[in-house]
Amino acid sequence: MELDKDADEVVKELGKTVAKEAWEKKNRLLPLIKSLGRFFRPSPVPESQGSETPPEPPRGILILGPGGTGKTTLARFLSGDVNVLIDPPGYYVPSFSVESVPLLDAPGVELVVMPGQGYRLQPEFGKLTSELVRGAYRGLILAVDYGYHAIESEWSREHKLYHGNKKEFIANLLVSQRQEELDLLDKLIPSLNAITQRMWLLVVVLKQDLWSSQQATVKRHYEDGAWGVKMNQVVIAHNSNLLCQRTAYASLHIQNYTTRGGRDTLKKNTAGYDATRQRQSLVELFQVIDALREWEDQV
Ligand SMILES: Nc1nc2c(ncn2[C@@H]2O[C@H](COP(=O)(O)OP(=O)(O)OP(=O)(O)O)[C@@H](O)[C@H]2O)c(=O)[nH]1
Ligand SMILES: [Mg+2]
């Protein structure tokens, strides 16, 4: 009995420490979230002095990635529309067309988010790659998640990869969706190789709460594994003054991996991945974004 009481005390103390740490991180994070708007807002376009030609519109930021990786969630977070520290996660609602997410504190400036599902992205692809090459965007964010893309099926058995065994289905799904990430990168590489205007490229590996027990494997994959090898070739093809590439790992929500509408749980989020870890991942994301800001400032 005495032992139970002691254990209870220890758990309570631990709970207090975690809550305090999470709170301190939140207080550090809120001003950082506010300052994001300043980065995503491009420098003001100089007034045209007496010239007849109107000023060039500001170069935008494009967000791309396979369906269900978290692009809309990321755009709404970066724009200030959603505060992931306060607002609860929602179930997956696929985007049907190109979304423009305005920055709350800079009306007129938008993050352009492409729909991810292949058949919805395909009609936009030609236009998008020619815009990339001609320098319409000052930054490109590639959203990936080590294959944990949200799926459109409501039940596992409705998915084309389901052949009667749920465990096998999930394993095949993750492999196949990681391949989708690589296929999209392959399709983009010719345009990335052809850029002629300064641009940064941020790879955000989302859903850390789902894969954090494989942290080392995931980092290897994106840094020098199947994805990293392709990306590094793009980077070395350019002068570092022209292209700046960074990778960040983050969790915007802590949410089990489910089929659409939360009907069927495919994987629970990693035990031990708590609010403190999530906030730490967001601090790291901000540090990476800050490095991009510094690169933009060095002209
Ligand atoms: N576990 C977890 N879920 C996340 C995270 N970020 C986003 N999600 C969830 O992933 C699902 C898909 O997110 P969306 O932002 O709609 O994905 P999308 O890339 O815009 O999808 P499409 O519009 O179809 O291309 C949603 O249910 C989000 O709540 C995360 O860091 N962890
Ligand atoms: Mg979307």
Short mmCIF file of C-alpha atoms and ligand atoms in Angstrom, two decimals:
data_model
loop_
_atom_site.label_atom_id
_atom_site.label_comp_id
_atom_site.label_asym_id
_atom_site.label_seq_id
_atom_site.Cartn_x
_atom_site.Cartn_y
_atom_site.Cartn_z
CA MET A 1 0.00 0.00 0.00
CA GLU A 2 2.83 2.35 1.04
CA LEU A 3 4.55 1.54 -2.26
CA ASP A 4 1.41 2.54 -4.22
CA LYS A 5 1.34 5.86 -2.37
CA ASP A 6 5.01 6.51 -3.19
CA ALA A 7 4.47 5.60 -6.84
CA ASP A 8 1.50 7.94 -6.91
CA GLU A 9 3.60 10.80 -5.55
CA VAL A 10 6.35 10.16 -8.12
CA VAL A 11 3.83 10.14 -10.98
CA LYS A 12 2.28 13.39 -9.71
CA GLU A 13 5.72 15.06 -9.47
CA LEU A 14 6.63 13.85 -12.95
CA GLY A 15 3.32 15.14 -14.30
CA LYS A 16 4.05 18.56 -12.78
CA THR A 17 7.54 18.68 -14.33
CA VAL A 18 6.23 17.75 -17.80
CA ALA A 19 3.39 20.29 -17.55
CA LYS A 20 5.84 23.02 -16.45
CA GLU A 21 8.23 22.24 -19.28
CA ALA A 22 5.42 22.16 -21.85
CA TRP A 23 4.14 25.50 -20.54
CA GLU A 24 7.58 27.13 -20.74
CA LYS A 25 8.00 25.87 -24.30
CA LYS A 26 4.54 27.21 -25.15
CA ASN A 27 5.51 30.65 -23.84
CA ARG A 28 8.63 30.55 -26.01
CA LEU A 29 6.66 29.30 -28.98
CA LEU A 30 3.83 31.82 -29.10
CA PRO A 31 6.10 34.81 -30.02
CA LEU A 32 7.89 32.58 -32.54
CA ILE A 33 4.59 31.68 -34.18
CA LYS A 34 3.78 35.41 -34.43
CA SER A 35 7.16 36.15 -35.99
CA LEU A 36 6.52 33.57 -38.73
CA GLY A 37 4.21 36.05 -40.47
CA ARG A 38 7.17 38.42 -40.81
CA PHE A 39 9.16 35.78 -42.67
CA PHE A 40 6.42 34.64 -44.99
CA ARG A 41 5.49 38.22 -45.85
CA PRO A 42 7.84 39.20 -48.71
CA SER A 43 9.75 42.48 -48.54
CA PRO A 44 7.59 45.37 -49.76
CA VAL A 45 7.67 45.95 -53.51
CA PRO A 46 9.21 49.41 -54.18
CA GLU A 47 6.75 52.00 -55.53
CA SER A 48 7.20 52.48 -59.27
CA GLN A 49 8.46 56.06 -59.58
CA GLY A 50 6.71 57.63 -62.49
CA SER A 51 7.16 54.47 -64.53
CA GLU A 52 4.24 53.16 -66.54
CA THR A 53 5.03 49.49 -65.85
CA PRO A 54 3.29 48.19 -62.72
CA PRO A 55 5.58 46.61 -60.06
CA GLU A 56 6.13 42.84 -60.24
CA PRO A 57 3.80 40.94 -57.87
CA PRO A 58 5.60 39.43 -54.84
CA ARG A 59 7.02 35.94 -55.44
CA GLY A 60 4.93 33.42 -53.51
CA ILE A 61 5.56 30.25 -51.57
CA LEU A 62 4.40 26.93 -52.96
CA ILE A 63 3.51 23.89 -50.86
CA LEU A 64 3.62 20.48 -52.54
CA GLY A 65 3.46 16.87 -51.40
CA PRO A 66 1.48 13.68 -51.91
CA GLY A 67 -2.16 13.57 -50.75
CA GLY A 68 -2.76 13.53 -47.02
CA THR A 69 0.75 14.44 -45.85
CA GLY A 70 -0.45 17.56 -43.99
CA LYS A 71 0.02 20.40 -46.53
CA THR A 72 -3.25 22.18 -45.73
CA THR A 73 -2.63 21.80 -41.99
CA LEU A 74 0.91 23.18 -42.40
CA ALA A 75 -0.26 26.12 -44.53
CA ARG A 76 -2.96 27.05 -42.04
CA PHE A 77 -0.43 26.82 -39.21
CA LEU A 78 2.19 28.93 -41.02
CA SER A 79 -0.40 31.51 -42.04
CA GLY A 80 -1.56 31.95 -38.45
CA ASP A 81 -5.04 30.61 -39.25
CA VAL A 82 -4.66 27.65 -36.90
CA ASN A 83 -2.75 27.51 -33.64
CA VAL A 84 -1.79 23.87 -33.23
CA LEU A 85 -1.00 24.48 -29.56
CA ILE A 86 -4.63 25.31 -28.91
CA ASP A 87 -6.84 24.10 -31.76
CA PRO A 88 -7.66 20.37 -31.80
CA PRO A 89 -6.77 18.25 -34.86
CA GLY A 90 -9.50 17.41 -37.33
CA TYR A 91 -10.11 14.36 -39.48
CA TYR A 92 -8.72 14.33 -43.01
CA VAL A 93 -10.59 16.41 -45.57
CA PRO A 94 -8.79 16.11 -48.93
CA SER A 95 -8.28 19.30 -50.91
CA PHE A 96 -10.00 19.21 -54.29
CA SER A 97 -8.18 22.07 -55.98
CA VAL A 98 -5.39 24.59 -55.53
CA GLU A 99 -5.79 26.44 -52.22
CA SER A 100 -4.56 29.94 -51.51
CA VAL A 101 -4.09 30.47 -47.81
CA PRO A 102 -3.80 34.18 -47.00
CA LEU A 103 -1.46 35.32 -44.25
CA LEU A 104 -3.66 36.76 -41.52
CA ASP A 105 -1.42 39.73 -40.78
CA ALA A 106 -0.53 40.40 -44.43
CA PRO A 107 -3.67 40.35 -46.56
CA GLY A 108 -2.88 39.86 -50.23
CA VAL A 109 0.03 37.51 -49.54
CA GLU A 110 -0.72 33.85 -49.94
CA LEU A 111 0.73 30.41 -49.52
CA VAL A 112 -0.23 28.37 -52.57
CA VAL A 113 -1.11 24.77 -51.68
CA MET A 114 -1.43 22.14 -54.38
CA PRO A 115 -3.88 19.25 -53.94
CA GLY A 116 -1.84 16.13 -53.24
CA GLN A 117 -3.84 13.23 -54.64
CA GLY A 118 -2.13 12.38 -57.97
CA TYR A 119 -5.23 12.71 -60.15
CA ARG A 120 -5.95 16.14 -58.70
CA LEU A 121 -2.37 17.39 -58.97
CA GLN A 122 -1.77 16.08 -62.50
CA PRO A 123 -3.84 18.73 -64.37
CA GLU A 124 -1.91 21.49 -62.53
CA PHE A 125 1.52 19.96 -62.96
CA GLY A 126 2.64 21.47 -66.29
CA LYS A 127 1.71 25.01 -65.25
CA LEU A 128 3.27 24.56 -61.86
CA THR A 129 6.63 23.30 -63.10
CA SER A 130 6.92 26.11 -65.65
CA GLU A 131 6.16 28.62 -62.85
CA LEU A 132 8.89 27.01 -60.73
CA VAL A 133 11.42 27.28 -63.54
CA ARG A 134 10.59 30.90 -64.35
CA GLY A 135 11.02 31.85 -60.67
CA ALA A 136 7.42 32.59 -59.67
CA TYR A 137 8.12 31.26 -56.16
CA ARG A 138 10.75 32.39 -53.68
CA GLY A 139 10.29 29.20 -51.70
CA LEU A 140 9.02 25.66 -52.14
CA ILE A 141 7.89 23.55 -49.20
CA LEU A 142 7.75 19.80 -49.81
CA ALA A 143 5.52 18.15 -47.20
CA VAL A 144 6.20 14.45 -46.61
CA ASP A 145 5.55 12.10 -43.68
CA TYR A 146 7.51 8.84 -44.17
CA GLY A 147 4.48 7.29 -45.85
CA TYR A 148 1.88 8.07 -43.16
CA HIS A 149 -0.34 9.94 -45.65
CA ALA A 150 -3.97 10.17 -44.59
CA ILE A 151 -6.06 7.96 -46.88
CA GLU A 152 -9.38 8.63 -48.54
CA SER A 153 -10.95 5.22 -47.68
CA GLU A 154 -13.24 5.09 -44.66
CA TRP A 155 -12.27 1.50 -43.87
CA SER A 156 -9.06 -0.48 -44.46
CA ARG A 157 -10.96 -3.10 -46.48
CA GLU A 158 -12.05 -0.43 -49.00
CA HIS A 159 -8.44 0.38 -49.93
CA LYS A 160 -6.95 -1.14 -53.09
CA LEU A 161 -3.94 -2.47 -51.15
CA TYR A 162 -6.10 -4.40 -48.67
CA HIS A 163 -6.07 -8.14 -49.34
CA GLY A 164 -7.63 -9.51 -46.16
CA ASN A 165 -4.92 -8.94 -43.57
CA LYS A 166 -4.82 -5.56 -41.81
CA LYS A 167 -1.22 -5.85 -40.57
CA GLU A 168 0.05 -6.63 -44.07
CA PHE A 169 -2.13 -3.87 -45.47
CA ILE A 170 -0.57 -1.23 -43.19
CA ALA A 171 2.98 -2.40 -43.97
CA ASN A 172 2.27 -2.31 -47.74
CA LEU A 173 0.51 1.04 -47.46
CA LEU A 174 3.50 2.70 -45.81
CA VAL A 175 5.95 1.28 -48.37
CA SER A 176 3.73 2.30 -51.27
CA GLN A 177 3.15 5.81 -49.91
CA ARG A 178 6.89 6.34 -49.31
CA GLN A 179 7.34 5.42 -52.97
CA GLU A 180 4.73 8.07 -53.89
CA GLU A 181 6.93 10.67 -52.18
CA LEU A 182 9.93 9.52 -54.24
CA ASP A 183 7.89 9.49 -57.46
CA LEU A 184 6.76 13.06 -56.88
CA LEU A 185 10.35 14.14 -56.23
CA ASP A 186 11.45 12.41 -59.46
CA LYS A 187 8.80 14.33 -61.38
CA LEU A 188 9.98 17.61 -59.87
CA ILE A 189 13.72 17.11 -60.31
CA PRO A 190 13.98 18.32 -63.95
CA SER A 191 12.28 21.62 -62.95
CA LEU A 192 14.34 21.96 -59.78
CA ASN A 193 17.49 21.45 -61.85
CA ALA A 194 16.34 24.12 -64.28
CA ILE A 195 15.70 27.02 -61.85
CA THR A 196 17.52 30.22 -62.63
CA GLN A 197 16.26 32.48 -59.82
CA ARG A 198 17.17 32.35 -56.14
CA MET A 199 14.85 29.96 -54.32
CA TRP A 200 14.81 28.00 -51.09
CA LEU A 201 13.50 24.46 -50.74
CA LEU A 202 12.25 23.29 -47.36
CA VAL A 203 11.45 19.61 -46.82
CA VAL A 204 9.14 19.23 -43.81
CA VAL A 205 8.82 15.64 -42.60
CA LEU A 206 5.55 15.80 -40.68
CA LYS A 207 3.82 13.40 -38.26
CA GLN A 208 6.85 12.79 -36.07
CA ASP A 209 4.39 11.59 -33.43
CA LEU A 210 3.70 8.56 -35.65
CA TRP A 211 7.26 7.57 -36.58
CA SER A 212 9.38 8.86 -33.69
CA SER A 213 10.26 5.33 -32.51
CA GLN A 214 12.16 5.05 -35.84
CA GLN A 215 13.76 8.49 -35.66
CA ALA A 216 17.22 7.37 -36.86
CA THR A 217 15.83 5.35 -39.80
CA VAL A 218 13.58 8.21 -40.88
CA LYS A 219 16.41 10.77 -40.75
CA ARG A 220 18.68 8.45 -42.72
CA HIS A 221 15.98 8.01 -45.39
CA TYR A 222 15.61 11.77 -45.90
CA GLU A 223 19.27 12.69 -45.49
CA ASP A 224 21.27 10.03 -47.28
CA GLY A 225 18.84 7.21 -48.03
CA ALA A 226 16.43 6.83 -50.96
CA TRP A 227 15.08 10.40 -50.66
CA GLY A 228 18.33 12.04 -49.52
CA VAL A 229 20.37 10.76 -52.48
CA LYS A 230 17.94 12.31 -54.99
CA MET A 231 17.65 15.57 -53.08
CA ASN A 232 21.41 15.90 -52.60
CA GLN A 233 21.90 15.62 -56.36
CA VAL A 234 19.58 18.60 -56.86
CA VAL A 235 21.52 20.56 -54.24
CA ILE A 236 24.95 19.88 -55.72
CA ALA A 237 23.73 20.79 -59.22
CA HIS A 238 23.34 24.40 -58.04
CA ASN A 239 25.44 27.10 -56.51
CA SER A 240 24.43 27.57 -52.84
CA ASN A 241 23.61 31.18 -53.71
CA LEU A 242 20.87 30.02 -56.05
CA LEU A 243 19.28 27.21 -54.04
CA CYS A 244 19.16 26.76 -50.29
CA GLN A 245 17.79 23.39 -49.12
CA ARG A 246 16.90 22.53 -45.52
CA THR A 247 15.00 19.65 -43.87
CA ALA A 248 12.90 19.83 -40.69
CA TYR A 249 11.10 17.10 -38.75
CA ALA A 250 7.94 18.06 -36.91
CA SER A 251 4.60 17.14 -35.48
CA LEU A 252 1.77 19.59 -35.98
CA HIS A 253 -0.71 17.37 -34.19
CA ILE A 254 -0.54 14.38 -31.92
CA GLN A 255 -3.13 12.14 -33.52
CA ASN A 256 -3.54 8.42 -34.14
CA TYR A 257 -3.19 7.27 -37.76
CA THR A 258 -6.68 6.35 -38.90
CA THR A 259 -8.75 5.84 -42.03
CA ARG A 260 -10.98 8.72 -43.09
CA GLY A 261 -13.30 9.99 -40.37
CA GLY A 262 -11.32 8.08 -37.73
CA ARG A 263 -13.27 4.87 -38.49
CA ASP A 264 -10.36 2.43 -38.39
CA THR A 265 -7.15 2.92 -36.39
CA LEU A 266 -4.09 1.96 -38.46
CA LYS A 267 -1.45 2.96 -35.93
CA LYS A 268 -1.53 4.65 -32.55
CA ASN A 269 0.80 7.58 -32.10
CA THR A 270 4.13 6.70 -30.47
CA ALA A 271 3.87 6.07 -26.74
CA GLY A 272 5.80 8.76 -24.92
CA TYR A 273 5.47 11.36 -27.68
CA ASP A 274 3.97 14.13 -25.57
CA ALA A 275 3.22 17.85 -25.84
CA THR A 276 6.79 18.68 -24.78
CA ARG A 277 8.26 16.69 -27.70
CA GLN A 278 5.78 18.29 -30.10
CA ARG A 279 6.71 21.80 -28.96
CA GLN A 280 10.40 20.95 -29.24
CA SER A 281 9.80 19.83 -32.84
CA LEU A 282 8.09 23.15 -33.60
CA VAL A 283 11.00 25.10 -32.09
CA GLU A 284 13.30 23.12 -34.42
CA LEU A 285 11.05 23.90 -37.39
CA PHE A 286 11.27 27.62 -36.54
CA GLN A 287 15.06 27.40 -36.29
CA VAL A 288 15.19 25.93 -39.80
CA ILE A 289 12.84 28.63 -41.12
CA ASP A 290 15.05 31.23 -39.48
CA ALA A 291 18.07 29.83 -41.33
CA LEU A 292 16.10 30.30 -44.58
CA ARG A 293 15.32 33.89 -43.59
CA GLU A 294 19.03 34.53 -43.03
CA TRP A 295 19.83 33.04 -46.43
CA GLU A 296 17.22 35.27 -48.06
CA ASP A 297 18.77 38.30 -46.37
CA GLN A 298 22.24 37.55 -47.79
CA VAL A 299 22.01 39.00 -51.24
N1 LIG B 1 -0.51 12.43 -36.36
C1 LIG B 1 -0.40 13.56 -37.06
N2 LIG B 1 -1.34 13.91 -37.94
C2 LIG B 1 -1.16 15.04 -38.65
C3 LIG B 1 -0.04 15.88 -38.49
N3 LIG B 1 -0.15 16.92 -39.36
C4 LIG B 1 -1.31 16.73 -40.02
N4 LIG B 1 -1.92 15.61 -39.59
C5 LIG B 1 -3.21 15.03 -40.05
O1 LIG B 1 -3.05 14.54 -41.38
C6 LIG B 1 -4.31 14.60 -42.06
C7 LIG B 1 -4.12 15.17 -43.44
O2 LIG B 1 -3.80 16.53 -43.34
P1 LIG B 1 -4.09 17.58 -44.52
O3 LIG B 1 -3.41 18.85 -44.10
O4 LIG B 1 -5.52 17.63 -44.85
O5 LIG B 1 -3.29 16.89 -45.74
P2 LIG B 1 -3.07 17.44 -47.21
O6 LIG B 1 -1.64 17.20 -47.53
O7 LIG B 1 -3.55 18.84 -47.34
O8 LIG B 1 -3.99 16.44 -48.08
P3 LIG B 1 -4.55 16.70 -49.60
O9 LIG B 1 -5.30 17.96 -49.57
O10 LIG B 1 -5.37 15.52 -49.95
O11 LIG B 1 -3.34 16.76 -50.47
C8 LIG B 1 -5.25 15.42 -41.16
O12 LIG B 1 -6.14 14.54 -40.50
C9 LIG B 1 -4.31 16.09 -40.17
O13 LIG B 1 -4.92 16.33 -38.90
C10 LIG B 1 0.97 15.49 -37.56
O14 LIG B 1 2.00 16.13 -37.37
N5 LIG B 1 0.72 14.32 -36.87
MG MG B 2 -5.09 19.61 -48.43
#
